[in-house]
């Protein structure tokens, strides 16, 4: 695995696509729409945002960016909710809407734009590139949305791939159930990435602009291995190790494969926002995962297909595409045998919604 390989969800609209296997993410986006709309009603000051003489170039349009948009349809749900909230607050006294859909250069933008309704009510553009760097002109965005994106790291921490390091993550693909040094390496990479993300957005978001983020997290004082998502990652790793024992994949390949994902605590996240200094947290809500009412086989199928849609490219690039079907068949069975994944036994929240507001510029 290349240290900074771009990560893309499965494209197209076929049976293993993200388009067909992101209902869990859609449920999360739907759950926070009311928070977004309340935030716009209470915090967005359109007069300031649109008529500050410093930003005369954006007076006639309201710019929305969805970062990590993938292929849809969830991105359209979020964008339309944002637009509706702005319309409800300001009525007809509005500029035109300009929506930027961002994801990695390898994202299937063709599927995304084929799904776009002709009467969407906004001007749409695709912006390819990592959101850990600048993507837009200074002070050009009024609202930024990113759901299920910032838990993805820009790269796997180099220490966990180094056999000579105390952080070498042998026999695992994630930091749960690993030595503390592995977690430390992941936490350091996350801090570096989130600082880059916040600094880039600080330059792009206009004074008084808003940013809504939704991502899986780990509660302070509760080990991340207790979360359903972490357990799914652990089961995927154990499935790969089972295949290594039978010679279906090389054990050395498993040792060198790690998921570039980190689930921060609220404390970690807020400390990094405070350290950036350009945003204030105006709302944060911890959300529990939905309780599955499906039969175990249906749940296992859905969870396996969702994981495949998100990780297949990484797995194919590392192990070869020929192992993918067999891997996820075995993975599905292991999920079905893990009855504890069908509910949230510890009662902990699993996802965090945060609304940030760009602070006023300092006056010299």
CSV table of C-alpha atoms in Angstrom, one decimal:
chain,number,residue,atom,x,y,z
A,1,UNK,CA,0.0,0.0,0.0
A,2,UNK,CA,1.4,3.4,-1.0
A,3,UNK,CA,1.6,5.7,2.0
A,4,UNK,CA,-0.6,8.4,0.5
A,5,UNK,CA,-2.7,6.4,-1.9
A,6,UNK,CA,-6.0,8.2,-2.6
A,7,UNK,CA,-9.1,6.3,-1.3
A,8,UNK,CA,-12.2,6.1,-3.3
A,9,UNK,CA,-15.5,4.3,-2.7
A,10,UNK,CA,-16.7,1.7,-5.3
A,11,UNK,CA,-18.0,3.5,-8.3
A,12,UNK,CA,-20.9,2.8,-10.6
A,13,UNK,CA,-24.4,1.7,-9.5
A,14,UNK,CA,-23.9,-2.0,-9.5
A,15,UNK,CA,-24.5,-4.5,-6.7
A,16,UNK,CA,-21.1,-3.8,-4.9
A,17,UNK,CA,-21.2,0.0,-5.5
A,18,UNK,CA,-21.2,2.7,-2.8
A,19,UNK,CA,-24.3,4.0,-4.6
A,20,UNK,CA,-26.2,0.8,-3.7
A,21,UNK,CA,-24.5,0.2,-0.3
A,22,UNK,CA,-24.5,3.4,1.6
A,23,UNK,CA,-27.9,3.3,3.3
A,24,UNK,CA,-26.3,3.4,6.7
A,25,UNK,CA,-24.6,6.7,5.8
A,26,UNK,CA,-27.8,8.0,4.4
A,27,UNK,CA,-29.5,7.3,7.7
A,28,UNK,CA,-26.8,9.3,9.4
A,29,UNK,CA,-27.2,12.3,7.1
A,30,UNK,CA,-31.0,12.2,7.5
A,31,UNK,CA,-30.6,12.2,11.3
A,32,UNK,CA,-28.6,15.4,11.4
A,33,UNK,CA,-30.6,17.5,8.8
A,34,UNK,CA,-32.6,19.1,11.6
A,35,UNK,CA,-29.3,20.1,13.3
A,36,UNK,CA,-28.0,21.7,10.1
A,37,UNK,CA,-31.3,23.5,9.5
A,38,UNK,CA,-31.4,24.8,13.1
A,39,UNK,CA,-27.8,25.9,12.8
A,40,UNK,CA,-28.5,27.9,9.6
A,41,UNK,CA,-31.6,29.5,11.2
A,42,UNK,CA,-29.6,30.5,14.3
A,43,UNK,CA,-26.1,31.1,13.2
A,44,UNK,CA,-26.0,32.1,9.5
A,45,UNK,CA,-25.9,35.9,9.0
A,46,UNK,CA,-26.5,36.3,5.3
A,47,UNK,CA,-26.2,40.1,5.4
A,48,UNK,CA,-22.7,39.8,6.8
A,49,UNK,CA,-21.7,36.8,4.7
A,50,UNK,CA,-22.9,38.2,1.4
A,51,UNK,CA,-22.3,42.0,1.7
A,52,UNK,CA,-19.0,42.4,3.4
A,53,UNK,CA,-17.0,44.6,1.1
A,54,UNK,CA,-14.0,42.5,1.6
A,55,UNK,CA,-15.7,39.7,-0.2
A,56,UNK,CA,-17.4,41.5,-3.1
A,57,UNK,CA,-16.6,38.6,-5.5
A,58,UNK,CA,-19.2,36.3,-3.8
A,59,UNK,CA,-22.0,38.8,-3.4
A,60,UNK,CA,-24.2,37.2,-6.1
A,61,UNK,CA,-23.9,33.5,-5.2
A,62,UNK,CA,-24.1,31.3,-2.2
A,63,UNK,CA,-21.4,28.6,-2.4
A,64,UNK,CA,-21.8,25.2,-0.8
A,65,UNK,CA,-19.1,22.5,-0.8
A,66,UNK,CA,-19.7,18.9,-0.1
A,67,UNK,CA,-16.3,17.3,0.8
A,68,UNK,CA,-15.9,13.6,0.2
A,69,UNK,CA,-19.1,13.5,-1.8
A,70,UNK,CA,-18.5,10.0,-3.4
A,71,UNK,CA,-21.0,9.0,-6.1
A,72,UNK,CA,-24.4,9.9,-4.4
A,73,UNK,CA,-27.2,9.8,-3.6
A,74,UNK,CA,-26.4,10.9,-0.1
A,75,UNK,CA,-24.6,14.1,-1.1
A,76,UNK,CA,-27.8,15.4,-2.8
A,77,UNK,CA,-29.8,14.9,0.3
A,78,UNK,CA,-27.4,17.0,2.3
A,79,UNK,CA,-27.1,19.8,-0.3
A,80,UNK,CA,-30.8,20.1,-0.8
A,81,UNK,CA,-31.4,20.3,3.0
A,82,UNK,CA,-28.8,23.1,3.3
A,83,UNK,CA,-30.4,25.0,0.4
A,84,UNK,CA,-33.9,24.6,1.8
A,85,UNK,CA,-32.8,25.9,5.2
A,86,UNK,CA,-31.3,29.0,3.6
A,87,UNK,CA,-34.5,29.6,1.6
A,88,UNK,CA,-36.6,29.2,4.7
A,89,UNK,CA,-34.6,31.9,6.5
A,90,UNK,CA,-34.2,34.4,3.7
A,91,UNK,CA,-37.1,33.8,1.4
A,92,UNK,CA,-36.8,35.4,-2.1
A,93,UNK,CA,-33.9,37.7,-1.1
A,94,UNK,CA,-31.3,35.2,-2.2
A,95,UNK,CA,-28.4,34.9,-4.6
A,96,UNK,CA,-28.0,31.9,-6.8
A,97,UNK,CA,-26.7,28.7,-5.4
A,98,UNK,CA,-23.4,27.2,-6.5
A,99,UNK,CA,-22.6,23.7,-5.3
A,100,UNK,CA,-19.1,22.1,-5.5
A,101,UNK,CA,-18.9,18.3,-5.2
A,102,UNK,CA,-15.5,17.3,-4.0
A,103,UNK,CA,-13.7,13.9,-3.8
A,104,UNK,CA,-10.5,12.3,-4.8
A,105,UNK,CA,-9.4,12.4,-8.4
A,106,UNK,CA,-10.3,8.7,-8.8
A,107,UNK,CA,-13.9,9.2,-7.7
A,108,UNK,CA,-16.6,8.2,-10.1
A,109,UNK,CA,-17.8,11.7,-10.9
A,110,UNK,CA,-19.6,10.3,-14.0
A,111,UNK,CA,-22.1,8.3,-11.8
A,112,UNK,CA,-22.4,11.3,-9.5
A,113,UNK,CA,-23.4,13.7,-12.3
A,114,UNK,CA,-25.6,11.2,-14.1
A,115,UNK,CA,-27.7,11.1,-10.9
A,116,UNK,CA,-28.0,14.9,-10.6
A,117,UNK,CA,-31.5,16.1,-11.3
A,118,UNK,CA,-31.8,18.6,-14.2
A,119,UNK,CA,-34.1,20.8,-12.0
A,120,UNK,CA,-31.8,20.6,-9.0
A,121,UNK,CA,-32.0,24.4,-8.6
A,122,UNK,CA,-28.2,25.1,-8.4
A,123,UNK,CA,-25.1,25.3,-10.5
A,124,UNK,CA,-23.0,22.2,-9.9
A,125,UNK,CA,-19.3,21.6,-10.4
A,126,UNK,CA,-16.9,18.8,-9.5
A,127,UNK,CA,-13.7,19.5,-7.7
A,128,UNK,CA,-11.2,16.7,-7.6
A,129,UNK,CA,-8.5,16.5,-4.9
A,130,UNK,CA,-7.8,15.8,-1.3
A,131,UNK,CA,-9.6,17.9,1.3
A,132,UNK,CA,-6.5,17.9,3.4
A,133,UNK,CA,-5.3,20.7,1.2
A,134,UNK,CA,-6.7,23.9,-0.3
A,135,UNK,CA,-9.3,23.3,-3.0
A,136,UNK,CA,-11.0,26.7,-3.4
A,137,UNK,CA,-10.1,30.4,-3.6
A,138,UNK,CA,-9.8,32.3,-0.3
A,139,UNK,CA,-13.1,33.3,1.4
A,140,UNK,CA,-15.2,31.8,-1.3
A,141,UNK,CA,-17.4,29.3,0.5
A,142,UNK,CA,-20.4,30.0,2.7
A,143,UNK,CA,-21.3,26.5,3.8
A,144,UNK,CA,-19.1,23.3,3.9
A,145,UNK,CA,-20.6,19.9,4.5
A,146,UNK,CA,-18.6,16.7,5.1
A,147,UNK,CA,-20.2,13.4,6.2
A,148,UNK,CA,-18.2,10.2,6.8
A,149,UNK,CA,-15.1,11.7,5.4
A,150,UNK,CA,-12.7,13.0,8.0
A,151,UNK,CA,-12.2,9.7,9.7
A,152,UNK,CA,-10.2,8.7,6.6
A,153,UNK,CA,-6.6,9.5,7.1
A,154,UNK,CA,-4.4,11.0,4.3
A,155,UNK,CA,-2.2,7.9,4.8
A,156,UNK,CA,-1.5,5.0,7.0
A,157,UNK,CA,0.9,6.1,9.7
A,158,UNK,CA,4.4,5.0,8.5
A,159,UNK,CA,5.4,3.6,11.9
A,160,UNK,CA,2.7,0.9,11.8
A,161,UNK,CA,4.1,-0.5,8.6
A,162,UNK,CA,7.7,-0.6,9.8
A,163,UNK,CA,8.8,-4.0,11.2
A,164,UNK,CA,11.6,-2.3,13.2
A,165,UNK,CA,9.2,0.1,15.0
A,166,UNK,CA,7.5,-0.4,18.3
A,167,UNK,CA,4.3,0.6,16.5
A,168,UNK,CA,4.4,-2.2,13.9
A,169,UNK,CA,0.9,-3.5,13.7
A,170,UNK,CA,1.6,-7.2,13.0
A,171,UNK,CA,-1.4,-9.4,12.5
A,172,UNK,CA,-3.9,-6.6,12.6
A,173,UNK,CA,-5.3,-4.1,10.2
A,174,UNK,CA,-6.6,-1.5,12.7
A,175,UNK,CA,-5.4,-0.1,16.0
A,176,UNK,CA,-8.0,-1.7,18.2
A,177,UNK,CA,-6.7,-4.5,20.4
A,178,UNK,CA,-3.2,-3.4,19.4
A,179,UNK,CA,-0.3,-2.1,21.6
A,180,UNK,CA,-0.6,1.5,22.8
A,181,UNK,CA,2.2,2.6,20.4
A,182,UNK,CA,-0.1,1.7,17.4
A,183,UNK,CA,-2.9,3.9,18.7
A,184,UNK,CA,-0.4,6.7,19.4
A,185,UNK,CA,0.8,6.6,15.8
A,186,UNK,CA,-2.8,6.7,14.5
A,187,UNK,CA,-3.7,9.6,16.8
A,188,UNK,CA,-0.7,11.6,15.7
A,189,UNK,CA,-1.5,11.1,12.0
A,190,UNK,CA,-5.1,12.1,12.7
A,191,UNK,CA,-4.0,15.3,14.5
A,192,UNK,CA,-1.7,16.2,11.6
A,193,UNK,CA,-4.5,15.6,9.0
A,194,UNK,CA,-7.2,17.5,10.9
A,195,UNK,CA,-4.9,20.5,11.4
A,196,UNK,CA,-4.4,20.5,7.6
A,197,UNK,CA,-8.1,20.2,7.0
A,198,UNK,CA,-9.0,23.0,9.4
A,199,UNK,CA,-6.3,25.3,8.1
A,200,UNK,CA,-7.4,24.8,4.5
A,201,UNK,CA,-11.1,25.5,5.4
A,202,UNK,CA,-10.1,28.5,7.4
A,203,UNK,CA,-8.8,30.1,4.3
A,204,UNK,CA,-11.7,29.1,2.1
A,205,UNK,CA,-14.7,29.7,4.3
A,206,UNK,CA,-16.0,33.3,4.5
A,207,UNK,CA,-16.2,35.1,7.8
A,208,UNK,CA,-19.4,33.9,9.5
A,209,UNK,CA,-19.7,30.9,7.2
A,210,UNK,CA,-20.6,27.4,8.6
A,211,UNK,CA,-19.2,24.0,8.4
A,212,UNK,CA,-21.2,20.8,9.3
A,213,UNK,CA,-19.2,17.6,10.0
A,214,UNK,CA,-20.5,14.1,10.7
A,215,UNK,CA,-18.1,11.3,11.5
A,216,UNK,CA,-17.7,8.2,13.6
A,217,UNK,CA,-16.0,8.8,16.9
A,218,UNK,CA,-14.9,7.1,20.1
A,219,UNK,CA,-16.2,8.4,23.5
A,220,UNK,CA,-13.6,9.5,26.0
A,221,UNK,CA,-13.1,6.8,28.6
A,222,UNK,CA,-14.6,4.1,26.4
A,223,UNK,CA,-12.2,2.0,24.3
A,224,UNK,CA,-12.9,2.3,20.6
A,225,UNK,CA,-12.9,-1.5,20.4
A,226,UNK,CA,-16.3,-1.3,22.0
A,227,UNK,CA,-18.0,0.5,19.1
A,228,UNK,CA,-19.8,-1.6,16.5
A,229,UNK,CA,-17.7,0.0,13.7
A,230,UNK,CA,-14.4,-0.9,15.4
A,231,UNK,CA,-15.6,-4.4,15.9
A,232,UNK,CA,-16.4,-4.7,12.2
A,233,UNK,CA,-12.9,-3.6,11.4
A,234,UNK,CA,-11.5,-6.1,13.8
A,235,UNK,CA,-13.6,-8.9,12.2
A,236,UNK,CA,-12.3,-7.9,8.8
A,237,UNK,CA,-8.8,-8.2,10.1
A,238,UNK,CA,-9.4,-11.6,11.6
A,239,UNK,CA,-10.9,-12.8,8.4
A,240,UNK,CA,-7.8,-11.9,6.5
A,241,UNK,CA,-5.7,-13.7,9.2
A,242,UNK,CA,-7.9,-16.8,8.8
A,243,UNK,CA,-7.1,-16.7,5.0
A,244,UNK,CA,-3.4,-16.3,5.7
A,245,UNK,CA,-3.5,-19.5,7.8
A,246,UNK,CA,-5.0,-21.4,4.9
A,247,UNK,CA,-2.6,-19.9,2.4
A,248,UNK,CA,-5.2,-17.9,0.6
A,249,UNK,CA,-3.3,-14.7,1.2
A,250,UNK,CA,0.3,-14.1,2.4
A,251,UNK,CA,0.6,-13.4,6.1
A,252,UNK,CA,3.2,-10.8,5.4
A,253,UNK,CA,0.6,-9.0,3.2
A,254,UNK,CA,-1.7,-8.9,6.2
A,255,UNK,CA,1.0,-7.6,8.5
A,256,UNK,CA,1.7,-4.7,6.1
A,257,UNK,CA,-2.0,-3.8,5.5
A,258,UNK,CA,-3.6,-1.2,7.7
A,259,UNK,CA,-6.8,0.7,7.4
A,260,UNK,CA,-6.2,4.5,7.2
A,261,UNK,CA,-9.1,5.3,9.5
A,262,UNK,CA,-9.2,6.9,12.9
A,263,UNK,CA,-12.1,7.4,15.3
A,264,UNK,CA,-11.3,10.5,17.5
A,265,UNK,CA,-12.8,11.3,20.8
A,266,UNK,CA,-14.8,14.5,21.3
A,267,UNK,CA,-12.0,15.9,23.4
A,268,UNK,CA,-9.4,15.3,20.7
A,269,UNK,CA,-11.5,16.8,18.0
A,270,UNK,CA,-12.4,20.0,20.0
A,271,UNK,CA,-8.8,20.5,21.1
A,272,UNK,CA,-7.7,20.5,17.5
A,273,UNK,CA,-10.4,23.0,16.6
A,274,UNK,CA,-9.4,25.2,19.4
A,275,UNK,CA,-5.8,25.0,18.4
A,276,UNK,CA,-6.6,26.1,14.9
A,277,UNK,CA,-8.2,29.2,16.3
A,278,UNK,CA,-10.3,30.1,13.2
A,279,UNK,CA,-13.5,28.2,14.1
A,280,UNK,CA,-15.9,28.0,17.0
A,281,UNK,CA,-18.0,25.0,17.8
A,282,UNK,CA,-21.6,26.2,17.9
A,283,UNK,CA,-23.2,22.8,18.2
A,284,UNK,CA,-22.1,19.2,18.8
A,285,UNK,CA,-24.4,16.2,19.1
A,286,UNK,CA,-23.3,12.6,19.8
A,287,UNK,CA,-25.6,10.1,18.0
A,288,UNK,CA,-26.2,6.5,18.8
A,289,UNK,CA,-26.0,3.9,16.0
A,290,UNK,CA,-29.4,2.7,14.8
A,291,UNK,CA,-30.5,-0.5,16.3
A,292,UNK,CA,-30.9,-3.1,13.6
A,293,UNK,CA,-34.3,-4.8,13.3
A,294,UNK,CA,-33.1,-7.1,10.5
A,295,UNK,CA,-32.5,-10.8,10.8
A,296,UNK,CA,-28.9,-11.7,11.4
A,297,UNK,CA,-28.3,-12.8,7.8
A,298,UNK,CA,-29.7,-9.7,6.4
A,299,UNK,CA,-27.7,-7.5,8.7
A,300,UNK,CA,-24.5,-9.4,8.0
A,301,UNK,CA,-25.1,-9.1,4.3
A,302,UNK,CA,-25.7,-5.3,4.5
A,303,UNK,CA,-22.6,-4.8,6.8
A,304,UNK,CA,-20.4,-6.8,4.6
A,305,UNK,CA,-21.5,-5.1,1.4
A,306,UNK,CA,-21.1,-1.7,3.0
A,307,UNK,CA,-17.6,-2.5,4.1
A,308,UNK,CA,-16.7,-3.8,0.6
A,309,UNK,CA,-18.0,-0.7,-1.0
A,310,UNK,CA,-15.7,1.4,1.2
A,311,UNK,CA,-12.6,-0.8,1.2
A,312,UNK,CA,-12.5,-2.9,-1.9
A,313,UNK,CA,-10.1,-0.6,-3.8
A,314,UNK,CA,-7.6,-0.7,-0.9
A,315,UNK,CA,-7.9,-4.4,-0.6
A,316,UNK,CA,-7.6,-5.1,-4.3
A,317,UNK,CA,-4.5,-2.9,-4.6
A,318,UNK,CA,-2.8,-4.6,-1.7
A,319,UNK,CA,-3.9,-8.3,-2.0
A,320,UNK,CA,-5.1,-8.5,-5.6
A,321,UNK,CA,-8.6,-8.4,-6.9
A,322,UNK,CA,-8.8,-12.2,-7.0
A,323,UNK,CA,-9.2,-12.5,-3.2
A,324,UNK,CA,-12.1,-10.0,-2.8
A,325,UNK,CA,-15.1,-12.2,-3.5
A,326,UNK,CA,-13.9,-15.0,-1.2
A,327,UNK,CA,-12.8,-12.5,1.5
A,328,UNK,CA,-16.2,-10.9,1.8
A,329,UNK,CA,-18.1,-14.1,1.7
A,330,UNK,CA,-16.1,-15.3,4.7
A,331,UNK,CA,-16.5,-11.8,6.3
A,332,UNK,CA,-20.2,-11.9,6.0
A,333,UNK,CA,-20.4,-15.3,7.7
A,334,UNK,CA,-18.2,-14.1,10.6
A,335,UNK,CA,-20.5,-11.1,11.1
A,336,UNK,CA,-23.5,-13.3,11.1
A,337,UNK,CA,-21.8,-15.4,13.8
A,338,UNK,CA,-21.2,-12.3,15.9
A,339,UNK,CA,-24.6,-11.7,17.4
A,340,UNK,CA,-23.3,-8.8,19.6
A,341,UNK,CA,-23.0,-6.6,16.4
A,342,UNK,CA,-26.7,-6.6,16.0
A,343,UNK,CA,-27.2,-4.2,18.8
A,344,UNK,CA,-25.3,-1.6,20.8
A,345,UNK,CA,-24.7,-3.4,24.1
A,346,UNK,CA,-22.7,-0.7,25.8
A,347,UNK,CA,-25.1,2.1,24.9
A,348,UNK,CA,-22.4,4.4,23.8
A,349,UNK,CA,-22.8,7.0,21.0
A,350,UNK,CA,-21.1,6.1,17.8
A,351,UNK,CA,-21.2,9.2,15.6
A,352,UNK,CA,-20.6,12.9,16.2
A,353,UNK,CA,-22.2,15.9,14.5
A,354,UNK,CA,-20.4,19.2,14.8
A,355,UNK,CA,-21.3,22.6,13.5
A,356,UNK,CA,-18.4,25.0,13.2
A,357,UNK,CA,-18.6,28.7,12.5
A,358,UNK,CA,-15.8,30.8,10.9
A,359,UNK,CA,-14.7,33.4,13.4
A,360,UNK,CA,-14.5,37.1,12.5
A,361,UNK,CA,-11.3,38.2,11.0
A,362,UNK,CA,-8.9,40.0,13.4
A,363,UNK,CA,-8.7,43.7,12.8
A,364,UNK,CA,-5.2,45.1,13.0
